[in-house]
CSV table of C-alpha atoms and ligand atoms in Angstrom, one decimal:
chain,number,residue,atom,x,y,z
A,1,MET,CA,0.1,-14.6,-6.1
A,2,MET,CA,1.2,-12.4,-3.8
A,3,ALA,CA,0.2,-13.1,0.2
A,4,PHE,CA,1.5,-9.9,1.2
A,5,PRO,CA,2.8,-6.9,-1.3
A,6,GLU,CA,2.0,-3.6,1.6
A,7,ARG,CA,5.3,-6.0,3.6
A,8,LEU,CA,6.5,-6.2,0.4
A,9,THR,CA,6.4,-1.9,0.7
A,10,LEU,CA,8.0,-2.0,4.0
A,11,ALA,CA,10.4,-4.4,3.0
A,12,PHE,CA,12.2,-1.8,0.3
A,13,LEU,CA,11.7,1.2,3.3
A,14,ARG,CA,13.6,-1.5,5.6
A,15,SER,CA,16.2,-1.8,3.0
A,16,ALA,CA,16.6,1.7,2.3
A,17,VAL,CA,16.4,2.6,6.2
A,18,GLU,CA,19.8,-0.5,6.9
A,19,HIS,CA,21.8,1.7,3.6
A,20,GLY,CA,21.3,4.7,5.2
A,21,ALA,CA,18.1,6.1,4.7
A,22,LEU,CA,15.9,8.1,6.8
A,23,ILE,CA,11.7,7.6,6.7
A,24,ALA,CA,8.7,10.0,7.7
A,25,ASN,CA,5.8,8.0,8.1
A,26,GLY,CA,2.2,9.7,7.5
A,27,VAL,CA,4.4,13.4,7.6
A,28,ALA,CA,2.9,15.4,4.6
A,29,VAL,CA,4.7,17.7,2.1
A,30,GLN,CA,2.6,20.9,1.7
A,31,THR,CA,4.2,23.6,0.4
A,32,ILE,CA,7.3,22.7,-2.2
A,33,ILE,CA,9.5,25.5,-0.8
A,34,GLY,CA,12.9,27.4,-2.5
A,35,GLY,CA,14.0,30.2,-4.1
A,36,GLY,CA,16.5,32.0,-7.0
A,37,GLY,CA,15.1,29.2,-10.0
A,38,ARG,CA,15.2,26.7,-7.6
A,39,VAL,CA,13.4,23.9,-5.1
A,40,PHE,CA,15.2,23.2,-1.4
A,41,GLY,CA,13.3,21.2,-0.1
A,42,ALA,CA,9.6,21.4,1.8
A,43,HIS,CA,7.5,22.3,4.8
A,44,VAL,CA,6.3,19.2,5.8
A,45,CYS,CA,3.0,18.4,8.3
A,46,ASP,CA,2.7,15.1,10.5
A,47,GLN,CA,-1.3,14.0,10.0
A,48,LEU,CA,-0.6,12.8,13.1
A,49,THR,CA,0.3,14.9,15.7
A,50,GLY,CA,0.1,18.2,13.0
A,51,GLN,CA,3.9,19.6,14.2
A,52,VAL,CA,5.6,20.8,10.9
A,53,GLY,CA,9.0,21.1,10.0
A,54,GLU,CA,11.4,21.1,7.1
A,55,VAL,CA,13.1,19.3,5.0
A,56,ARG,CA,15.5,20.5,2.9
A,57,ALA,CA,17.1,18.7,-0.4
A,58,ARG,CA,19.5,18.8,-2.9
A,59,VAL,CA,17.4,17.2,-5.2
A,60,THR,CA,13.7,16.8,-4.1
A,61,VAL,CA,11.3,13.6,-6.1
A,62,ASN,CA,8.4,14.4,-6.8
A,63,ALA,CA,7.1,10.7,-6.3
A,64,THR,CA,2.3,10.8,-4.9
A,65,GLY,CA,1.5,9.2,-7.9
A,66,PRO,CA,-2.1,10.1,-8.3
A,67,TRP,CA,-1.0,13.2,-6.1
A,68,ALA,CA,1.8,14.5,-8.7
A,69,ARG,CA,0.2,17.0,-9.8
A,70,ASP,CA,-2.2,18.1,-6.8
A,71,VAL,CA,1.2,18.5,-4.8
A,72,LEU,CA,3.0,21.2,-7.2
A,73,ALA,CA,0.1,22.8,-7.4
A,74,GLY,CA,-1.1,23.5,-3.9
A,75,SER,CA,2.6,25.3,-3.4
A,76,PRO,CA,2.8,28.9,-5.5
A,77,LEU,CA,6.7,27.8,-6.2
A,78,THR,CA,6.0,24.9,-8.3
A,79,GLU,CA,2.0,26.0,-9.8
A,80,SER,CA,2.5,27.1,-12.9
A,81,ILE,CA,3.9,24.2,-13.8
A,82,ALA,CA,1.5,21.8,-12.4
A,83,GLY,CA,-0.2,21.7,-16.0
A,84,PRO,CA,-3.9,21.6,-16.3
A,85,PRO,CA,-5.7,18.7,-13.8
A,86,PRO,CA,-6.9,15.0,-15.6
A,87,THR,CA,-10.1,14.7,-17.0
A,88,VAL,CA,-10.8,11.7,-15.9
A,89,ARG,CA,-8.1,8.9,-14.1
A,90,SER,CA,-8.7,5.8,-13.2
A,91,GLU,CA,-9.9,3.9,-10.6
A,92,GLY,CA,-8.9,0.6,-9.6
A,93,ILE,CA,-11.0,-1.6,-7.4
A,94,TYR,CA,-11.0,-5.4,-5.9
A,95,LEU,CA,-13.2,-7.6,-3.5
A,96,VAL,CA,-12.5,-10.1,-1.5
A,97,THR,CA,-14.6,-12.7,-0.4
A,98,ARG,CA,-14.9,-16.9,0.1
A,99,GLU,CA,-13.3,-18.6,-2.1
A,100,LEU,CA,-15.0,-19.3,-5.6
A,101,SER,CA,-11.8,-20.7,-7.0
A,102,THR,CA,-9.6,-23.0,-6.4
A,103,THR,CA,-7.1,-22.0,-9.6
A,104,MET,CA,-6.9,-18.6,-11.1
A,105,VAL,CA,-9.6,-17.0,-13.6
A,106,LEU,CA,-9.7,-14.2,-15.9
A,107,THR,CA,-12.7,-13.1,-17.8
A,108,VAL,CA,-12.3,-10.2,-20.2
A,109,SER,CA,-15.4,-8.7,-20.2
A,110,GLY,CA,-17.1,-5.5,-22.4
A,111,HIS,CA,-14.5,-3.0,-20.4
A,112,GLY,CA,-11.6,-4.6,-19.2
A,113,HIS,CA,-10.2,-8.0,-17.6
A,114,PHE,CA,-10.7,-9.1,-14.2
A,115,SER,CA,-9.2,-12.7,-12.7
A,116,PHE,CA,-10.9,-14.7,-9.4
A,117,ALA,CA,-7.4,-15.0,-7.8
A,118,PRO,CA,-7.0,-18.5,-4.9
A,119,TRP,CA,-5.2,-15.4,-2.3
A,120,ARG,CA,-4.8,-16.8,1.0
A,121,GLY,CA,-7.6,-19.0,1.3
A,122,LEU,CA,-10.6,-16.6,-0.2
A,123,SER,CA,-10.7,-15.3,-3.3
A,124,LEU,CA,-9.8,-11.7,-4.8
A,125,ILE,CA,-11.6,-10.6,-7.9
A,126,GLY,CA,-10.1,-8.2,-9.7
A,127,PRO,CA,-8.9,-5.3,-10.8
A,128,THR,CA,-11.8,-2.8,-12.5
A,129,GLU,CA,-11.4,0.3,-14.4
A,130,THR,CA,-13.7,2.9,-14.7
A,131,PRO,CA,-13.2,6.1,-15.1
A,132,TYR,CA,-12.8,8.9,-12.0
A,133,ARG,CA,-13.8,12.8,-13.2
A,134,ASP,CA,-14.0,13.7,-9.2
A,135,ALA,CA,-10.8,15.5,-7.1
A,136,VAL,CA,-7.8,12.9,-6.5
A,137,GLU,CA,-8.2,13.7,-2.9
A,138,ASP,CA,-12.2,13.3,-2.6
A,139,TRP,CA,-11.5,9.5,-4.0
A,140,ARG,CA,-12.9,7.0,-0.9
A,141,LEU,CA,-14.1,3.2,-1.7
A,142,THR,CA,-17.8,3.5,-2.2
A,143,HIS,CA,-20.6,1.3,-2.4
A,144,ALA,CA,-21.5,2.5,-5.6
A,145,SER,CA,-18.5,1.2,-6.8
A,146,ILE,CA,-19.1,-1.8,-4.9
A,147,GLU,CA,-22.0,-2.5,-6.3
A,148,ALA,CA,-21.3,-2.5,-10.1
A,149,PHE,CA,-18.6,-4.5,-9.8
A,150,LEU,CA,-20.3,-7.5,-8.3
A,151,GLU,CA,-23.0,-6.4,-11.5
A,152,GLU,CA,-20.4,-7.1,-13.5
A,153,ILE,CA,-19.3,-9.4,-12.1
A,154,ASN,CA,-22.7,-11.9,-12.1
A,155,SER,CA,-23.1,-10.4,-15.9
A,156,ALA,CA,-20.6,-11.5,-16.8
A,157,SER,CA,-18.0,-13.7,-14.9
A,158,MET,CA,-16.6,-16.8,-16.1
A,159,VAL,CA,-17.5,-19.1,-12.4
A,160,PRO,CA,-21.1,-19.8,-12.1
A,161,VAL,CA,-22.0,-17.0,-8.9
A,162,ARG,CA,-23.7,-14.1,-7.7
A,163,LEU,CA,-22.8,-12.3,-5.4
A,164,GLY,CA,-23.5,-9.3,-3.3
A,165,LEU,CA,-23.2,-7.3,-0.4
A,166,ASP,CA,-23.3,-10.2,2.0
A,167,ASP,CA,-20.0,-12.2,0.5
A,168,VAL,CA,-18.0,-9.7,0.7
A,169,VAL,CA,-15.3,-9.1,2.8
A,170,ALA,CA,-13.1,-6.7,2.8
A,171,ALA,CA,-12.9,-4.1,-0.4
A,172,TYR,CA,-9.3,-2.4,-1.8
A,173,GLY,CA,-9.1,0.6,-3.9
A,174,GLY,CA,-6.8,3.7,-5.4
A,175,LEU,CA,-6.9,5.2,-9.0
A,176,ARG,CA,-3.8,5.2,-11.6
A,177,PRO,CA,-1.1,7.4,-11.5
A,178,LEU,CA,-1.8,6.7,-15.1
A,179,THR,CA,1.0,9.7,-17.3
A,180,GLU,CA,-1.2,10.2,-20.6
A,181,GLN,CA,-4.7,10.4,-21.5
A,182,ASN,CA,-5.9,8.5,-23.6
A,183,GLY,CA,-9.7,10.5,-24.4
A,184,GLU,CA,-11.9,8.6,-21.5
A,185,ASP,CA,-10.5,4.9,-21.8
A,186,THR,CA,-8.4,5.2,-19.0
A,187,TYR,CA,-8.7,1.0,-20.1
A,188,ASN,CA,-6.0,1.9,-22.8
A,189,ALA,CA,-4.4,5.0,-21.1
A,190,SER,CA,-0.3,4.4,-21.3
A,191,ARG,CA,1.1,2.4,-17.6
A,192,ALA,CA,4.0,3.8,-19.0
A,193,SER,CA,6.3,5.0,-15.6
A,194,GLU,CA,7.7,8.7,-16.7
A,195,LEU,CA,10.9,11.1,-15.4
A,196,VAL,CA,10.2,15.0,-15.5
A,197,ASP,CA,12.9,17.4,-15.0
A,198,HIS,CA,11.2,20.7,-14.3
A,199,ARG,CA,13.8,22.9,-14.9
A,200,ARG,CA,12.3,21.9,-18.7
A,201,ASP,CA,10.1,24.3,-16.9
A,202,GLY,CA,12.0,26.5,-15.5
A,203,LEU,CA,13.0,25.4,-11.5
A,204,ALA,CA,15.6,23.2,-11.0
A,205,GLY,CA,16.1,21.0,-8.0
A,206,ILE,CA,12.6,19.3,-8.7
A,207,VAL,CA,11.4,15.9,-10.5
A,208,THR,CA,8.5,13.9,-10.8
A,209,ALA,CA,8.2,10.7,-11.4
A,210,THR,CA,5.3,9.0,-11.8
A,211,GLY,CA,3.2,5.8,-13.1
A,212,GLY,CA,4.2,2.6,-13.9
A,213,LYS,CA,3.4,-0.7,-13.4
A,214,TYR,CA,4.9,-1.9,-9.4
A,215,ILE,CA,6.6,-4.5,-11.2
A,216,SER,CA,8.2,-1.8,-12.9
A,217,SER,CA,10.0,0.6,-10.2
A,218,ARG,CA,13.1,-0.8,-8.9
A,219,ALA,CA,13.3,-0.6,-12.6
A,220,PHE,CA,12.3,2.8,-12.9
A,221,VAL,CA,13.8,4.1,-9.2
A,222,GLN,CA,17.8,2.8,-10.8
A,223,LYS,CA,17.1,4.9,-13.6
A,224,ALA,CA,15.8,7.3,-12.2
A,225,VAL,CA,18.3,7.6,-9.7
A,226,THR,CA,21.6,7.1,-12.5
A,227,ALA,CA,19.9,10.2,-13.9
A,228,LEU,CA,19.5,12.6,-11.4
A,229,ALA,CA,23.3,11.6,-10.3
A,230,LYS,CA,24.6,12.0,-13.3
A,231,ARG,CA,22.9,15.8,-14.0
A,232,GLU,CA,23.7,16.9,-10.3
A,233,GLY,CA,27.8,16.0,-11.2
A,234,LEU,CA,27.6,12.7,-8.4
A,235,THR,CA,29.3,9.2,-8.5
A,236,ILE,CA,27.2,6.8,-7.2
A,237,ARG,CA,28.1,3.3,-6.5
A,238,ARG,CA,26.8,1.1,-9.1
A,239,SER,CA,23.2,-0.5,-8.0
A,240,SER,CA,23.2,-4.3,-6.9
A,241,SER,CA,19.0,-3.6,-5.3
A,242,ALA,CA,18.5,-5.8,-8.8
A,243,THR,CA,20.2,-8.9,-6.8
A,244,THR,CA,20.2,-8.3,-3.2
A,245,LEU,CA,17.6,-9.1,-1.2
A,246,LEU,CA,15.2,-6.9,0.8
A,247,ALA,CA,15.2,-6.9,3.7
A,248,GLY,CA,13.6,-9.4,6.1
A,249,CYS,CA,13.6,-11.7,2.9
A,250,LEU,CA,13.9,-15.7,3.6
A,251,PRO,CA,15.3,-17.0,0.0
A,252,THR,CA,13.4,-19.5,-1.0
A,253,GLY,CA,14.2,-23.3,0.7
A,254,GLU,CA,14.9,-21.7,4.2
A,255,HIS,CA,12.9,-22.0,7.1
A,256,THR,CA,11.9,-20.7,10.3
A,257,ARG,CA,13.3,-23.1,13.3
A,258,HIS,CA,11.0,-22.1,16.0
A,259,ALA,CA,7.9,-24.0,14.9
A,260,GLY,CA,7.7,-25.8,18.2
A,261,GLY,CA,4.2,-26.7,19.4
A,262,ILE,CA,3.1,-24.2,16.6
A,263,ASP,CA,0.0,-24.9,14.4
A,264,GLU,CA,1.1,-25.1,11.0
A,265,ARG,CA,-0.4,-23.2,9.3
A,266,THR,CA,0.3,-20.7,11.5
A,267,VAL,CA,3.9,-21.4,10.6
A,268,ALA,CA,3.6,-21.7,7.0
A,269,ILE,CA,1.5,-17.9,7.0
A,270,VAL,CA,4.1,-16.4,9.4
A,271,GLU,CA,7.0,-17.3,7.0
A,272,GLN,CA,5.2,-15.6,3.9
A,273,ILE,CA,3.8,-12.6,6.2
A,274,TYR,CA,7.6,-12.4,8.2
A,275,GLY,CA,10.4,-13.9,6.0
A,276,ALA,CA,13.5,-13.7,7.6
A,277,ASP,CA,11.1,-12.3,11.0
A,278,ALA,CA,8.9,-15.5,11.1
A,279,ASP,CA,11.0,-17.2,13.7
A,280,ASP,CA,11.0,-13.3,16.5
A,281,VAL,CA,7.4,-13.9,15.7
A,282,LEU,CA,6.8,-18.0,16.6
A,283,ALA,CA,9.6,-17.1,19.4
A,284,ALA,CA,6.6,-14.4,21.1
A,285,ALA,CA,3.9,-17.0,20.5
A,286,ILE,CA,5.4,-20.4,22.2
A,287,GLU,CA,6.8,-17.5,25.3
A,288,ARG,CA,3.8,-16.7,25.8
A,289,PRO,CA,1.2,-18.6,25.2
A,290,ILE,CA,-1.7,-16.5,24.7
A,291,LEU,CA,0.0,-14.8,21.8
A,292,ALA,CA,0.2,-17.8,20.0
A,293,ARG,CA,-3.5,-17.7,19.8
A,294,THR,CA,-5.1,-17.3,15.4
A,295,VAL,CA,-7.5,-13.8,14.8
A,296,THR,CA,-7.6,-14.7,11.1
A,297,HIS,CA,-8.9,-18.0,9.4
A,298,ASP,CA,-4.8,-18.1,8.3
A,299,GLY,CA,-3.6,-18.4,11.6
A,300,ILE,CA,-2.3,-14.9,11.8
A,301,PRO,CA,-1.3,-15.2,16.1
A,302,LEU,CA,-1.9,-12.1,18.1
A,303,ALA,CA,2.4,-12.3,18.0
A,304,ALA,CA,2.5,-10.5,14.6
A,305,VAL,CA,0.7,-8.1,17.0
A,306,ALA,CA,2.8,-7.6,19.6
A,307,HIS,CA,5.8,-8.1,16.9
A,308,SER,CA,4.3,-5.3,14.1
A,309,ALA,CA,4.4,-2.8,17.0
A,310,ARG,CA,7.6,-3.4,18.5
A,311,HIS,CA,9.9,-3.1,15.8
A,312,GLU,CA,7.3,-1.7,12.5
A,313,SER,CA,6.3,2.0,13.6
A,314,PRO,CA,3.2,1.4,13.0
A,315,ARG,CA,1.8,5.2,13.4
A,316,THR,CA,-2.1,3.6,14.0
A,317,LEU,CA,-4.2,0.0,15.1
A,318,LEU,CA,-5.3,0.2,11.8
A,319,ASP,CA,-1.8,0.9,9.8
A,320,LEU,CA,-0.6,-1.7,12.2
A,321,LEU,CA,-3.3,-4.4,10.5
A,322,LEU,CA,-2.9,-3.3,7.1
A,323,ARG,CA,0.2,-3.2,6.3
A,324,ARG,CA,2.3,-4.6,8.5
A,325,THR,CA,0.1,-7.6,10.3
A,326,GLY,CA,-1.7,-8.7,7.2
A,327,ILE,CA,-4.6,-9.5,9.5
A,328,GLY,CA,-7.0,-6.7,8.5
A,329,THR,CA,-6.6,-7.1,4.5
A,330,VAL,CA,-9.2,-10.3,5.1
A,331,GLY,CA,-11.8,-8.4,6.7
A,332,ARG,CA,-12.8,-7.0,9.9
A,333,PRO,CA,-12.4,-8.7,12.3
A,334,ALA,CA,-13.9,-9.0,15.6
A,335,ASP,CA,-14.9,-6.8,18.9
A,336,ASP,CA,-13.7,-8.7,20.6
A,337,ASP,CA,-10.3,-9.3,18.9
A,338,LEU,CA,-9.7,-5.5,18.0
A,339,ALA,CA,-10.1,-4.9,21.0
A,340,GLU,CA,-7.6,-7.3,22.2
A,341,MET,CA,-4.4,-6.0,19.3
A,342,ALA,CA,-5.6,-2.5,20.9
A,343,GLN,CA,-4.3,-3.4,23.8
A,344,ILE,CA,-1.4,-5.4,23.3
A,345,ALA,CA,-0.2,-2.2,20.8
A,346,GLY,CA,-0.9,-0.6,22.8
A,347,ALA,CA,1.4,-1.5,25.1
A,348,GLU,CA,4.4,-1.7,23.2
A,349,LEU,CA,3.3,1.8,21.5
A,350,GLY,CA,2.2,3.4,25.0
A,351,TRP,CA,-1.4,4.5,24.4
A,352,ASP,CA,-3.6,5.4,27.0
A,353,ALA,CA,-7.5,3.9,27.3
A,354,ALA,CA,-8.3,7.1,25.3
A,355,ARG,CA,-6.1,6.7,22.6
A,356,ILE,CA,-6.7,3.0,22.8
A,357,THR,CA,-10.6,3.8,22.3
A,358,ARG,CA,-9.9,5.8,20.0
A,359,GLU,CA,-8.1,3.5,17.7
A,360,ILE,CA,-10.7,1.0,17.7
A,361,ALA,CA,-13.1,3.5,16.3
A,362,ASP,CA,-10.7,3.8,13.7
A,363,ALA,CA,-9.6,-0.3,13.2
A,364,ARG,CA,-13.5,-1.1,12.9
A,365,ALA,CA,-14.6,1.9,10.5
A,366,GLY,CA,-11.5,1.4,8.5
A,367,LEU,CA,-11.7,-2.2,7.7
A,368,GLY,CA,-13.9,-4.7,5.5
A,369,VAL,CA,-16.5,-3.4,3.2
A,370,PRO,CA,-17.0,0.5,3.7
A,371,VAL,CA,-20.1,2.2,4.5
A,372,ASP,CA,-20.9,5.2,2.1
B,1,FAD,C1,-6.5,-1.3,-8.4
B,1,FAD,C2,-5.2,-1.6,-9.0
B,1,FAD,C3,-4.2,-2.6,-9.2
B,1,FAD,C4,-2.8,-2.5,-9.7
B,1,FAD,N1,-2.5,-3.3,-10.2
B,1,FAD,C5,-1.1,-3.6,-10.3
B,1,FAD,C6,-0.9,-4.8,-10.4
B,1,FAD,O1,-1.4,-5.7,-10.4
B,1,FAD,N2,1.3,-4.8,-11.2
B,1,FAD,C7,1.3,-3.3,-10.7
B,1,FAD,O2,3.0,-3.5,-11.0
B,1,FAD,N3,0.8,-2.3,-10.4
B,1,FAD,C8,-0.4,-2.7,-10.0
B,1,FAD,N4,-0.6,-0.7,-9.8
B,1,FAD,C9,-0.6,0.2,-9.9
B,1,FAD,C10,0.7,0.3,-8.6
B,1,FAD,O3,0.0,0.3,-7.5
B,1,FAD,C11,1.6,1.5,-9.4
B,1,FAD,O4,2.0,1.8,-10.2
B,1,FAD,C12,2.6,1.7,-8.4
B,1,FAD,O5,1.9,1.8,-6.9
B,1,FAD,C13,3.2,3.0,-7.9
B,1,FAD,O6,3.2,3.8,-7.7
B,1,FAD,P1,3.9,5.5,-6.3
B,1,FAD,O7,5.0,5.1,-5.5
B,1,FAD,O8,4.5,6.1,-7.5
B,1,FAD,O9,2.7,5.7,-6.5
B,1,FAD,P2,2.0,5.2,-5.1
B,1,FAD,O10,1.7,3.7,-4.9
B,1,FAD,O11,-0.2,5.9,-5.2
B,1,FAD,O12,2.5,6.5,-3.7
B,1,FAD,C14,2.0,7.8,-3.6
B,1,FAD,C15,2.3,8.0,-2.4
B,1,FAD,O13,2.5,9.3,-2.0
B,1,FAD,C16,1.4,9.9,-0.9
B,1,FAD,N5,1.7,11.2,-0.7
B,1,FAD,C17,0.5,11.5,-1.7
B,1,FAD,N6,0.3,13.0,-1.2
B,1,FAD,C18,1.9,13.2,-0.1
B,1,FAD,C19,1.7,14.6,-0.3
B,1,FAD,N7,1.9,16.2,-0.1
B,1,FAD,N8,3.5,14.2,0.9
B,1,FAD,C20,3.6,13.1,1.0
B,1,FAD,N9,2.6,12.4,0.2
B,1,FAD,C21,1.7,12.1,-0.3
B,1,FAD,C22,1.1,8.7,-1.2
B,1,FAD,O14,-0.1,8.7,0.6
B,1,FAD,C23,1.4,7.5,-1.4
B,1,FAD,O15,1.9,6.8,0.0
B,1,FAD,C24,-2.6,-1.2,-9.8
B,1,FAD,C25,-3.2,0.4,-9.3
B,1,FAD,C26,-4.1,0.0,-8.6
B,1,FAD,C27,-5.8,1.6,-8.4
């Protein structure tokens, strides 16, 4: 079971940057721009600062998952090719609880299946498969969804437990980017990936790449890039991504050097999460013992906050806790710990006192179990 898939996405991005890509975190497409039957790029807006800009490209790839149709529908140039909104989408959620089983247990119930997976000394239960009919931008994880899933777990699960809201330490969810709709039956709808060249709609220079599974995404991108290069008459190098380690990965069997004096549990989780960068994180904890203090049940130290803030471009404390360090994915930290982590991150990122207060409030609201 992967400890922290968000860092796999980060590893994809870091690898792309090592090969010359420019990336922008937290920057949204506002309008797709172009003229004369061709897309040139997009007007974009930084979601944090409000700064606007323009990105120009030979080919624009709309890879916005469940939002892909709405991004097209939101621009005058592409509105007519967006197609009608789907009548139903598929919501999936996961709940995190204390460890209920040390082996993976799969339950097949009336409308799908879910598992109890042992994960970081806890249980990760899910996913659900629930029809969702409202706008994508309005989707959020609600108490109602969590309570409905708890009811299903209590009535159908193979694990003899009765769970209530108090047992849930964290919850996640999202909408699946399905490529085809099969009536109301989102469970059996296709998970195939799909590359749509909008030249078929009379607009060149833009493709939509959507659907699929996380696990098949590398192969899908290889196929998509090869097809785009051929179409645009570009010569590209043969892809080596199937056989090359991603940036920051530690080859199997290799271990960190800087483990002296640090708790074994911390070494294990830092290696698992930080891979080749574990040495740097542990060295910081050894040099500044204050950073060796752990802030999760499985031993993630404050040094992880300092390292990620300095080297991994988080935009907010919530971003840092959920998508860099894995501290926030196992529940909401204690208020004192949150305040200390905000100070450490703020010192690296130049936040003033007012910003630190705001970051703590946003992180408190965004972690744990949502309040409707
Ligand atoms: C509950 C759940 C469980 C899943 N389990 C699995 C699993 O076990 N295995 C598996 O392989 N797959 C799984 N999937 C599917 C997997 O998550 C998706 O297939 C995958 O995330 C699709 O990747 P993507 O990059 O196409 O879209 P996404 O991951 O959805 O990324 C789209 C991105 O576009 C951004 N975006 C939206 N609008 C704009 C805009 N206007 N401008 C700029 N950016 C924008 C979004 O913020 C988002 O970051 C699961 C999905 C869910 C919801």
